[in-house]
Amino acid sequence: MTIATALVSNSGGNVYTSSGNTVISYLSIFNYGGSTVLANVHVVPSGGSANTQNQISSVDVTSGDTYLIYTYAEKLILGNSDSIYVIANTATSLNAVTSYVSA
């Protein structure tokens, strides 16, 4: 397994982009800031962009808390260049951790 980490901002961005086919076994968003932050999470197909059709979560993450999206027995399979995109309502305070393995 491999781990990818990324900071999440209010301009949004990919926290993970698949290179080949990969299986996501763990995805979390942690709030290291001092106040609650809204995070919107999207699973974006190759060549696409984040929109309401590929949004999988919209959650308030309280200060010091971790929001788990994929964990334990859950899996998400991504094709080449598919991505996980996260945008927050504040410039700093969130990070994302993704654990994956090549399929």
mmCIF file of N, CA, C and O in Angstrom:
data_model
loop_
_atom_site.group_PDB
_atom_site.id
_atom_site.type_symbol
_atom_site.label_atom_id
_atom_site.label_comp_id
_atom_site.label_asym_id
_atom_site.label_seq_id
_atom_site.Cartn_x
_atom_site.Cartn_y
_atom_site.Cartn_z
ATOM 1 N N MET A 1 0.834 -1.181 0.000
ATOM 2 C CA MET A 1 0.000 0.000 0.000
ATOM 3 C C MET A 1 0.869 1.230 0.000
ATOM 4 O O MET A 1 1.945 1.244 0.561
ATOM 5 N N THR A 2 0.336 2.253 -0.609
ATOM 6 C CA THR A 2 1.022 3.529 -0.683
ATOM 7 C C THR A 2 0.112 4.597 -0.091
ATOM 8 O O THR A 2 -1.109 4.495 -0.169
ATOM 9 N N ILE A 3 0.706 5.631 0.464
ATOM 10 C CA ILE A 3 -0.057 6.718 1.073
ATOM 11 C C ILE A 3 0.248 8.022 0.356
ATOM 12 O O ILE A 3 1.408 8.335 0.072
ATOM 13 N N ALA A 4 -0.806 8.783 0.074
ATOM 14 C CA ALA A 4 -0.666 10.129 -0.490
ATOM 15 C C ALA A 4 -1.296 11.107 0.483
ATOM 16 O O ALA A 4 -2.352 10.841 1.050
ATOM 17 N N THR A 5 -0.635 12.243 0.704
ATOM 18 C CA THR A 5 -1.188 13.286 1.563
ATOM 19 C C THR A 5 -1.281 14.580 0.777
ATOM 20 O O THR A 5 -0.487 14.825 -0.134
ATOM 21 N N ALA A 6 -2.262 15.409 1.125
ATOM 22 C CA ALA A 6 -2.437 16.681 0.431
ATOM 23 C C ALA A 6 -3.142 17.669 1.343
ATOM 24 O O ALA A 6 -4.014 17.285 2.130
ATOM 25 N N LEU A 7 -2.768 18.931 1.238
ATOM 26 C CA LEU A 7 -3.498 19.991 1.917
ATOM 27 C C LEU A 7 -4.715 20.343 1.073
ATOM 28 O O LEU A 7 -4.677 20.275 -0.154
ATOM 29 N N VAL A 8 -5.779 20.735 1.738
ATOM 30 C CA VAL A 8 -7.033 21.091 1.068
ATOM 31 C C VAL A 8 -7.238 22.581 1.241
ATOM 32 O O VAL A 8 -7.087 23.109 2.334
ATOM 33 N N SER A 9 -7.614 23.269 0.159
ATOM 34 C CA SER A 9 -7.809 24.718 0.232
ATOM 35 C C SER A 9 -9.181 25.112 -0.305
ATOM 36 O O SER A 9 -9.920 24.290 -0.832
ATOM 37 N N ASN A 10 -9.452 26.395 -0.217
ATOM 38 C CA ASN A 10 -10.723 26.907 -0.736
ATOM 39 C C ASN A 10 -10.700 27.091 -2.254
ATOM 40 O O ASN A 10 -11.718 27.415 -2.852
ATOM 41 N N SER A 11 -9.569 26.868 -2.879
ATOM 42 C CA SER A 11 -9.533 26.867 -4.350
ATOM 43 C C SER A 11 -9.723 25.456 -4.885
ATOM 44 O O SER A 11 -9.920 25.260 -6.079
ATOM 45 N N GLY A 12 -9.677 24.459 -4.009
ATOM 46 C CA GLY A 12 -9.913 23.075 -4.394
ATOM 47 C C GLY A 12 -8.756 22.479 -5.163
ATOM 48 O O GLY A 12 -7.860 23.182 -5.627
ATOM 49 N N GLY A 13 -8.769 21.179 -5.272
ATOM 50 C CA GLY A 13 -7.739 20.490 -6.029
ATOM 51 C C GLY A 13 -7.797 18.997 -5.823
ATOM 52 O O GLY A 13 -8.517 18.490 -4.954
ATOM 53 N N ASN A 14 -7.043 18.296 -6.654
ATOM 54 C CA ASN A 14 -6.981 16.847 -6.541
ATOM 55 C C ASN A 14 -6.109 16.469 -5.346
ATOM 56 O O ASN A 14 -4.974 16.908 -5.248
ATOM 57 N N VAL A 15 -6.651 15.655 -4.466
ATOM 58 C CA VAL A 15 -5.857 15.137 -3.364
ATOM 59 C C VAL A 15 -5.236 13.798 -3.748
ATOM 60 O O VAL A 15 -4.320 13.327 -3.088
ATOM 61 N N TYR A 16 -5.759 13.192 -4.817
ATOM 62 C CA TYR A 16 -5.176 11.970 -5.360
ATOM 63 C C TYR A 16 -5.610 11.822 -6.813
ATOM 64 O O TYR A 16 -6.769 12.034 -7.142
ATOM 65 N N THR A 17 -4.672 11.457 -7.683
ATOM 66 C CA THR A 17 -4.966 11.145 -9.078
ATOM 67 C C THR A 17 -4.394 9.773 -9.385
ATOM 68 O O THR A 17 -3.218 9.508 -9.135
ATOM 69 N N SER A 18 -5.228 8.905 -9.929
ATOM 70 C CA SER A 18 -4.824 7.541 -10.208
ATOM 71 C C SER A 18 -3.858 7.483 -11.385
ATOM 72 O O SER A 18 -4.053 8.131 -12.408
ATOM 73 N N SER A 19 -2.817 6.687 -11.215
ATOM 74 C CA SER A 19 -1.871 6.403 -12.292
ATOM 75 C C SER A 19 -2.040 4.927 -12.615
ATOM 76 O O SER A 19 -1.586 4.067 -11.860
ATOM 77 N N GLY A 20 -2.732 4.625 -13.695
ATOM 78 C CA GLY A 20 -3.159 3.254 -13.953
ATOM 79 C C GLY A 20 -4.422 2.998 -13.158
ATOM 80 O O GLY A 20 -5.095 3.926 -12.717
ATOM 81 N N ASN A 21 -4.747 1.735 -12.930
ATOM 82 C CA ASN A 21 -5.906 1.393 -12.116
ATOM 83 C C ASN A 21 -5.459 1.234 -10.675
ATOM 84 O O ASN A 21 -4.481 0.551 -10.396
ATOM 85 N N THR A 22 -6.176 1.882 -9.744
ATOM 86 C CA THR A 22 -5.835 1.789 -8.326
ATOM 87 C C THR A 22 -7.084 1.536 -7.494
ATOM 88 O O THR A 22 -8.203 1.844 -7.906
ATOM 89 N N VAL A 23 -6.855 0.975 -6.322
ATOM 90 C CA VAL A 23 -7.929 0.715 -5.373
ATOM 91 C C VAL A 23 -7.673 1.576 -4.145
ATOM 92 O O VAL A 23 -6.621 1.482 -3.510
ATOM 93 N N ILE A 24 -8.624 2.430 -3.824
ATOM 94 C CA ILE A 24 -8.550 3.274 -2.630
ATOM 95 C C ILE A 24 -9.109 2.467 -1.468
ATOM 96 O O ILE A 24 -10.262 2.034 -1.495
ATOM 97 N N SER A 25 -8.296 2.275 -0.441
ATOM 98 C CA SER A 25 -8.752 1.518 0.723
ATOM 99 C C SER A 25 -8.995 2.412 1.938
ATOM 100 O O SER A 25 -9.609 1.977 2.914
ATOM 101 N N TYR A 26 -8.502 3.652 1.885
ATOM 102 C CA TYR A 26 -8.665 4.553 3.016
ATOM 103 C C TYR A 26 -8.587 5.990 2.516
ATOM 104 O O TYR A 26 -7.700 6.331 1.736
ATOM 105 N N LEU A 27 -9.524 6.809 2.942
ATOM 106 C CA LEU A 27 -9.503 8.241 2.633
ATOM 107 C C LEU A 27 -10.052 8.985 3.831
ATOM 108 O O LEU A 27 -11.156 8.699 4.301
ATOM 109 N N SER A 28 -9.257 9.917 4.355
ATOM 110 C CA SER A 28 -9.710 10.697 5.501
ATOM 111 C C SER A 28 -9.412 12.176 5.273
ATOM 112 O O SER A 28 -8.516 12.534 4.510
ATOM 113 N N ILE A 29 -10.181 13.011 5.971
ATOM 114 C CA ILE A 29 -9.951 14.457 5.969
ATOM 115 C C ILE A 29 -9.854 14.889 7.429
ATOM 116 O O ILE A 29 -10.767 14.628 8.222
ATOM 117 N N PHE A 30 -8.734 15.516 7.782
ATOM 118 C CA PHE A 30 -8.476 15.944 9.147
ATOM 119 C C PHE A 30 -8.468 17.468 9.224
ATOM 120 O O PHE A 30 -7.883 18.137 8.378
ATOM 121 N N ASN A 31 -9.100 18.007 10.258
ATOM 122 C CA ASN A 31 -9.131 19.449 10.484
ATOM 123 C C ASN A 31 -8.130 19.798 11.580
ATOM 124 O O ASN A 31 -8.355 19.536 12.755
ATOM 125 N N TYR A 32 -7.006 20.389 11.187
ATOM 126 C CA TYR A 32 -5.976 20.801 12.146
ATOM 127 C C TYR A 32 -6.145 22.258 12.567
ATOM 128 O O TYR A 32 -5.380 22.761 13.384
ATOM 129 N N GLY A 33 -7.167 22.938 12.056
ATOM 130 C CA GLY A 33 -7.404 24.348 12.364
ATOM 131 C C GLY A 33 -8.243 24.535 13.621
ATOM 132 O O GLY A 33 -8.588 23.581 14.321
ATOM 133 N N GLY A 34 -8.604 25.781 13.891
ATOM 134 C CA GLY A 34 -9.306 26.125 15.116
ATOM 135 C C GLY A 34 -10.807 26.229 15.010
ATOM 136 O O GLY A 34 -11.477 26.457 16.018
ATOM 137 N N SER A 35 -11.376 26.063 13.817
ATOM 138 C CA SER A 35 -12.826 26.162 13.679
ATOM 139 C C SER A 35 -13.339 25.124 12.684
ATOM 140 O O SER A 35 -12.570 24.510 11.947
ATOM 141 N N THR A 36 -14.645 24.943 12.667
ATOM 142 C CA THR A 36 -15.279 23.975 11.773
ATOM 143 C C THR A 36 -15.109 24.401 10.316
ATOM 144 O O THR A 36 -15.237 25.589 9.993
ATOM 145 N N VAL A 37 -14.827 23.424 9.446
ATOM 146 C CA VAL A 37 -14.610 23.686 8.021
ATOM 147 C C VAL A 37 -15.502 22.758 7.211
ATOM 148 O O VAL A 37 -15.601 21.564 7.506
ATOM 149 N N LEU A 38 -16.145 23.308 6.182
ATOM 150 C CA LEU A 38 -16.957 22.521 5.258
ATOM 151 C C LEU A 38 -16.056 21.955 4.163
ATOM 152 O O LEU A 38 -15.278 22.698 3.543
ATOM 153 N N ALA A 39 -16.151 20.645 3.935
ATOM 154 C CA ALA A 39 -15.383 19.993 2.871
ATOM 155 C C ALA A 39 -16.344 19.322 1.890
ATOM 156 O O ALA A 39 -17.264 18.608 2.312
ATOM 157 N N ASN A 40 -16.139 19.565 0.611
ATOM 158 C CA ASN A 40 -16.895 18.911 -0.444
ATOM 159 C C ASN A 40 -15.948 17.979 -1.187
ATOM 160 O O ASN A 40 -14.890 18.400 -1.650
ATOM 161 N N VAL A 41 -16.341 16.696 -1.293
ATOM 162 C CA VAL A 41 -15.491 15.667 -1.877
ATOM 163 C C VAL A 41 -16.141 15.154 -3.163
ATOM 164 O O VAL A 41 -17.339 14.853 -3.188
ATOM 165 N N HIS A 42 -15.315 15.045 -4.213
ATOM 166 C CA HIS A 42 -15.779 14.575 -5.513
ATOM 167 C C HIS A 42 -14.893 13.435 -6.000
ATOM 168 O O HIS A 42 -13.688 13.447 -5.755
ATOM 169 N N VAL A 43 -15.484 12.478 -6.701
ATOM 170 C CA VAL A 43 -14.731 11.458 -7.428
ATOM 171 C C VAL A 43 -14.911 11.793 -8.898
ATOM 172 O O VAL A 43 -16.007 11.688 -9.446
ATOM 173 N N VAL A 44 -13.831 12.244 -9.529
ATOM 174 C CA VAL A 44 -13.905 12.826 -10.869
ATOM 175 C C VAL A 44 -13.328 11.857 -11.893
ATOM 176 O O VAL A 44 -12.176 11.444 -11.787
ATOM 177 N N PRO A 45 -14.130 11.505 -12.914
ATOM 178 C CA PRO A 45 -13.600 10.635 -13.964
ATOM 179 C C PRO A 45 -12.547 11.354 -14.803
ATOM 180 O O PRO A 45 -12.536 12.585 -14.887
ATOM 181 N N SER A 46 -11.660 10.580 -15.415
ATOM 182 C CA SER A 46 -10.605 11.128 -16.260
ATOM 183 C C SER A 46 -11.180 12.111 -17.274
ATOM 184 O O SER A 46 -12.171 11.825 -17.937
ATOM 185 N N GLY A 47 -10.577 13.285 -17.362
ATOM 186 C CA GLY A 47 -11.012 14.302 -18.313
ATOM 187 C C GLY A 47 -12.186 15.136 -17.845
ATOM 188 O O GLY A 47 -12.586 16.085 -18.507
ATOM 189 N N GLY A 48 -12.756 14.821 -16.678
ATOM 190 C CA GLY A 48 -13.910 15.543 -16.163
ATOM 191 C C GLY A 48 -13.510 16.629 -15.187
ATOM 192 O O GLY A 48 -12.328 16.917 -14.987
ATOM 193 N N SER A 49 -14.506 17.245 -14.594
ATOM 194 C CA SER A 49 -14.261 18.268 -13.582
ATOM 195 C C SER A 49 -15.251 18.056 -12.436
ATOM 196 O O SER A 49 -16.283 17.410 -12.597
ATOM 197 N N ALA A 50 -14.914 18.598 -11.271
ATOM 198 C CA ALA A 50 -15.773 18.463 -10.098
ATOM 199 C C ALA A 50 -17.093 19.167 -10.340
ATOM 200 O O ALA A 50 -17.129 20.317 -10.789
ATOM 201 N N ASN A 51 -18.197 18.464 -10.065
ATOM 202 C CA ASN A 51 -19.533 19.041 -10.205
ATOM 203 C C ASN A 51 -20.494 18.252 -9.320
ATOM 204 O O ASN A 51 -20.095 17.302 -8.656
ATOM 205 N N THR A 52 -21.756 18.630 -9.326
ATOM 206 C CA THR A 52 -22.732 17.981 -8.452
ATOM 207 C C THR A 52 -22.964 16.515 -8.814
ATOM 208 O O THR A 52 -23.358 15.731 -7.957
ATOM 209 N N GLN A 53 -22.714 16.124 -10.052
ATOM 210 C CA GLN A 53 -22.934 14.734 -10.458
ATOM 211 C C GLN A 53 -21.891 13.775 -9.905
ATOM 212 O O GLN A 53 -22.131 12.572 -9.837
ATOM 213 N N ASN A 54 -20.705 14.271 -9.528
ATOM 214 C CA ASN A 54 -19.680 13.371 -9.002
ATOM 215 C C ASN A 54 -19.300 13.698 -7.548
ATOM 216 O O ASN A 54 -18.319 13.189 -7.042
ATOM 217 N N GLN A 55 -20.125 14.517 -6.899
ATOM 218 C CA GLN A 55 -19.883 14.834 -5.491
ATOM 219 C C GLN A 55 -20.364 13.667 -4.641
ATOM 220 O O GLN A 55 -21.477 13.180 -4.800
ATOM 221 N N ILE A 56 -19.496 13.196 -3.721
ATOM 222 C CA ILE A 56 -19.869 12.062 -2.875
ATOM 223 C C ILE A 56 -20.079 12.457 -1.418
ATOM 224 O O ILE A 56 -20.624 11.680 -0.647
ATOM 225 N N SER A 57 -19.642 13.663 -1.047
ATOM 226 C CA SER A 57 -19.775 14.066 0.346
ATOM 227 C C SER A 57 -19.703 15.583 0.486
ATOM 228 O O SER A 57 -18.997 16.249 -0.255
ATOM 229 N N SER A 58 -20.448 16.090 1.442
ATOM 230 C CA SER A 58 -20.360 17.477 1.873
ATOM 231 C C SER A 58 -20.506 17.438 3.385
ATOM 232 O O SER A 58 -21.572 17.100 3.901
ATOM 233 N N VAL A 59 -19.410 17.736 4.079
ATOM 234 C CA VAL A 59 -19.418 17.509 5.518
ATOM 235 C C VAL A 59 -18.701 18.638 6.248
ATOM 236 O O VAL A 59 -17.709 19.174 5.766
ATOM 237 N N ASP A 60 -19.245 18.990 7.417
ATOM 238 C CA ASP A 60 -18.563 19.914 8.320
ATOM 239 C C ASP A 60 -17.601 19.102 9.173
ATOM 240 O O ASP A 60 -18.007 18.160 9.867
ATOM 241 N N VAL A 61 -16.319 19.460 9.123
ATOM 242 C CA VAL A 61 -15.309 18.781 9.919
ATOM 243 C C VAL A 61 -14.922 19.725 11.059
ATOM 244 O O VAL A 61 -14.369 20.798 10.820
ATOM 245 N N THR A 62 -15.231 19.328 12.278
ATOM 246 C CA THR A 62 -14.942 20.184 13.422
ATOM 247 C C THR A 62 -13.450 20.191 13.736
ATOM 248 O O THR A 62 -12.710 19.282 13.351
ATOM 249 N N SER A 63 -13.010 21.208 14.434
ATOM 250 C CA SER A 63 -11.604 21.356 14.789
ATOM 251 C C SER A 63 -11.102 20.126 15.540
ATOM 252 O O SER A 63 -11.734 19.655 16.482
ATOM 253 N N GLY A 64 -9.969 19.583 15.094
ATOM 254 C CA GLY A 64 -9.372 18.426 15.735
ATOM 255 C C GLY A 64 -10.008 17.098 15.384
ATOM 256 O O GLY A 64 -9.616 16.058 15.907
ATOM 257 N N ASP A 65 -10.989 17.109 14.477
ATOM 258 C CA ASP A 65 -11.699 15.883 14.133
ATOM 259 C C ASP A 65 -11.244 15.355 12.773
ATOM 260 O O ASP A 65 -10.727 16.094 11.938
ATOM 261 N N THR A 66 -11.451 14.062 12.563
ATOM 262 C CA THR A 66 -11.147 13.401 11.294
ATOM 263 C C THR A 66 -12.422 12.812 10.733
ATOM 264 O O THR A 66 -13.173 12.136 11.451
ATOM 265 N N TYR A 67 -12.674 13.062 9.457
ATOM 266 C CA TYR A 67 -13.817 12.497 8.766
ATOM 267 C C TYR A 67 -13.318 11.369 7.872
ATOM 268 O O TYR A 67 -12.463 11.587 7.016
ATOM 269 N N LEU A 68 -13.813 10.151 8.101
ATOM 270 C CA LEU A 68 -13.413 8.991 7.315
ATOM 271 C C LEU A 68 -14.408 8.773 6.185
ATOM 272 O O LEU A 68 -15.613 8.669 6.430
ATOM 273 N N ILE A 69 -13.901 8.686 4.959
ATOM 274 C CA ILE A 69 -14.775 8.472 3.812
ATOM 275 C C ILE A 69 -14.699 7.016 3.365
ATOM 276 O O ILE A 69 -15.710 6.361 3.192
ATOM 277 N N TYR A 70 -13.501 6.508 3.170
ATOM 278 C CA TYR A 70 -13.318 5.087 2.848
ATOM 279 C C TYR A 70 -12.416 4.488 3.899
ATOM 280 O O TYR A 70 -11.339 4.996 4.163
ATOM 281 N N THR A 71 -12.861 3.385 4.472
ATOM 282 C CA THR A 71 -12.070 2.727 5.508
ATOM 283 C C THR A 71 -12.535 1.283 5.663
ATOM 284 O O THR A 71 -13.619 0.923 5.219
ATOM 285 N N TYR A 72 -11.723 0.479 6.266
ATOM 286 C CA TYR A 72 -12.012 -0.924 6.565
ATOM 287 C C TYR A 72 -12.329 -1.704 5.291
ATOM 288 O O TYR A 72 -11.510 -1.782 4.412
ATOM 289 N N ALA A 73 -13.536 -2.254 5.167
ATOM 290 C CA ALA A 73 -13.885 -3.131 4.043
ATOM 291 C C ALA A 73 -14.324 -2.372 2.792
ATOM 292 O O ALA A 73 -14.475 -2.955 1.737
ATOM 293 N N GLU A 74 -14.545 -1.073 2.900
ATOM 294 C CA GLU A 74 -14.980 -0.298 1.741
ATOM 295 C C GLU A 74 -13.812 -0.096 0.787
ATOM 296 O O GLU A 74 -12.678 0.082 1.208
ATOM 297 N N LYS A 75 -14.104 -0.091 -0.507
ATOM 298 C CA LYS A 75 -13.077 0.141 -1.518
ATOM 299 C C LYS A 75 -13.658 1.027 -2.620
ATOM 300 O O LYS A 75 -14.844 1.000 -2.904
ATOM 301 N N LEU A 76 -12.780 1.793 -3.244
ATOM 302 C CA LEU A 76 -13.144 2.606 -4.392
ATOM 303 C C LEU A 76 -12.116 2.311 -5.478
ATOM 304 O O LEU A 76 -10.913 2.465 -5.248
ATOM 305 N N ILE A 77 -12.576 1.874 -6.628
ATOM 306 C CA ILE A 77 -11.673 1.534 -7.723
ATOM 307 C C ILE A 77 -11.642 2.693 -8.705
ATOM 308 O O ILE A 77 -12.685 3.142 -9.190
ATOM 309 N N LEU A 78 -10.430 3.194 -8.991
ATOM 310 C CA LEU A 78 -10.255 4.302 -9.923
ATOM 311 C C LEU A 78 -9.492 3.818 -11.150
ATOM 312 O O LEU A 78 -8.544 3.043 -11.038
ATOM 313 N N GLY A 79 -9.906 4.304 -12.311
ATOM 314 C CA GLY A 79 -9.188 4.040 -13.545
ATOM 315 C C GLY A 79 -8.088 5.072 -13.737
ATOM 316 O O GLY A 79 -7.948 6.022 -12.960
ATOM 317 N N ASN A 80 -7.306 4.886 -14.778
ATOM 318 C CA ASN A 80 -6.205 5.794 -15.073
ATOM 319 C C ASN A 80 -6.694 7.242 -15.194
ATOM 320 O O ASN A 80 -7.653 7.518 -15.905
ATOM 321 N N SER A 81 -6.084 8.133 -14.470
ATOM 322 C CA SER A 81 -6.357 9.581 -14.445
ATOM 323 C C SER A 81 -7.670 9.975 -13.780
ATOM 324 O O SER A 81 -8.034 11.148 -13.804
ATOM 325 N N ASP A 82 -8.413 9.032 -13.190
ATOM 326 C CA ASP A 82 -9.537 9.412 -12.333
ATOM 327 C C ASP A 82 -8.943 10.070 -11.089
ATOM 328 O O ASP A 82 -7.790 9.803 -10.731
ATOM 329 N N SER A 83 -9.707 10.925 -10.423
ATOM 330 C CA SER A 83 -9.138 11.630 -9.279
ATOM 331 C C SER A 83 -10.153 11.836 -8.160
ATOM 332 O O SER A 83 -11.362 11.738 -8.363
ATOM 333 N N ILE A 84 -9.601 12.131 -6.991
ATOM 334 C CA ILE A 84 -10.404 12.557 -5.852
ATOM 335 C C ILE A 84 -10.091 14.025 -5.643
ATOM 336 O O ILE A 84 -8.936 14.418 -5.480
ATOM 337 N N TYR A 85 -11.123 14.842 -5.688
ATOM 338 C CA TYR A 85 -11.008 16.299 -5.630
ATOM 339 C C TYR A 85 -11.714 16.774 -4.366
ATOM 340 O O TYR A 85 -12.838 16.345 -4.086
ATOM 341 N N VAL A 86 -11.059 17.644 -3.609
ATOM 342 C CA VAL A 86 -11.670 18.174 -2.387
ATOM 343 C C VAL A 86 -11.521 19.686 -2.378
ATOM 344 O O VAL A 86 -10.472 20.229 -2.717
ATOM 345 N N ILE A 87 -12.593 20.363 -1.979
ATOM 346 C CA ILE A 87 -12.573 21.818 -1.823
ATOM 347 C C ILE A 87 -13.163 22.159 -0.449
ATOM 348 O O ILE A 87 -14.110 21.520 0.002
ATOM 349 N N ALA A 88 -12.569 23.139 0.207
ATOM 350 C CA ALA A 88 -13.008 23.563 1.540
ATOM 351 C C ALA A 88 -13.545 24.990 1.474
ATOM 352 O O ALA A 88 -13.320 25.703 0.497
ATOM 353 N N ASN A 89 -14.223 25.414 2.528
ATOM 354 C CA ASN A 89 -14.722 26.788 2.562
ATOM 355 C C ASN A 89 -13.751 27.728 3.265
ATOM 356 O O ASN A 89 -14.098 28.854 3.593
ATOM 357 N N THR A 90 -12.521 27.268 3.493
ATOM 358 C CA THR A 90 -11.481 28.110 4.066
ATOM 359 C C THR A 90 -10.144 27.761 3.412
ATOM 360 O O THR A 90 -9.973 26.661 2.899
ATOM 361 N N ALA A 91 -9.223 28.698 3.419
ATOM 362 C CA ALA A 91 -7.958 28.524 2.703
ATOM 363 C C ALA A 91 -7.051 27.466 3.318
ATOM 364 O O ALA A 91 -6.337 26.767 2.613
ATOM 365 N N THR A 92 -7.048 27.351 4.626
ATOM 366 C CA THR A 92 -6.205 26.366 5.304
ATOM 367 C C THR A 92 -7.012 25.694 6.395
ATOM 368 O O THR A 92 -8.074 26.170 6.766
ATOM 369 N N SER A 93 -6.542 24.602 6.914
ATOM 370 C CA SER A 93 -7.114 23.881 8.059
ATOM 371 C C SER A 93 -7.344 22.399 7.793
ATOM 372 O O SER A 93 -7.522 21.643 8.736
ATOM 373 N N LEU A 94 -7.409 21.954 6.539
ATOM 374 C CA LEU A 94 -7.692 20.553 6.264
ATOM 375 C C LEU A 94 -6.529 19.872 5.547
ATOM 376 O O LEU A 94 -5.852 20.494 4.720
ATOM 377 N N ASN A 95 -6.357 18.591 5.855
ATOM 378 C CA ASN A 95 -5.483 17.763 5.036
ATOM 379 C C ASN A 95 -6.206 16.458 4.725
ATOM 380 O O ASN A 95 -7.112 16.053 5.441
ATOM 381 N N ALA A 96 -5.818 15.834 3.626
ATOM 382 C CA ALA A 96 -6.412 14.578 3.208
ATOM 383 C C ALA A 96 -5.329 13.507 3.145
ATOM 384 O O ALA A 96 -4.217 13.774 2.710
ATOM 385 N N VAL A 97 -5.672 12.312 3.598
ATOM 386 C CA VAL A 97 -4.771 11.172 3.535
ATOM 387 C C VAL A 97 -5.485 10.070 2.760
ATOM 388 O O VAL A 97 -6.617 9.702 3.079
ATOM 389 N N THR A 98 -4.804 9.571 1.733
ATOM 390 C CA THR A 98 -5.353 8.509 0.883
ATOM 391 C C THR A 98 -4.396 7.332 0.889
ATOM 392 O O THR A 98 -3.195 7.505 0.693
ATOM 393 N N SER A 99 -4.925 6.142 1.114
ATOM 394 C CA SER A 99 -4.132 4.925 1.020
ATOM 395 C C SER A 99 -4.651 4.135 -0.181
ATOM 396 O O SER A 99 -5.865 3.955 -0.335
ATOM 397 N N TYR A 100 -3.730 3.682 -1.019
ATOM 398 C CA TYR A 100 -4.132 3.010 -2.254
ATOM 399 C C TYR A 100 -3.132 1.928 -2.639
ATOM 400 O O TYR A 100 -2.008 1.888 -2.162
ATOM 401 N N VAL A 101 -3.584 1.063 -3.539
ATOM 402 C CA VAL A 101 -2.750 0.009 -4.081
ATOM 403 C C VAL A 101 -3.072 -0.124 -5.572
ATOM 404 O O VAL A 101 -4.215 0.099 -5.985
ATOM 405 N N SER A 102 -2.083 -0.452 -6.378
ATOM 406 C CA SER A 102 -2.314 -0.655 -7.803
ATOM 407 C C SER A 102 -3.173 -1.892 -7.996
ATOM 408 O O SER A 102 -3.009 -2.906 -7.311
ATOM 409 N N ALA A 103 -4.108 -1.793 -8.944
ATOM 410 C CA ALA A 103 -5.029 -2.905 -9.207
ATOM 411 C C ALA A 103 -4.495 -3.793 -10.298
ATOM 412 O O ALA A 103 -3.773 -3.394 -11.154
#
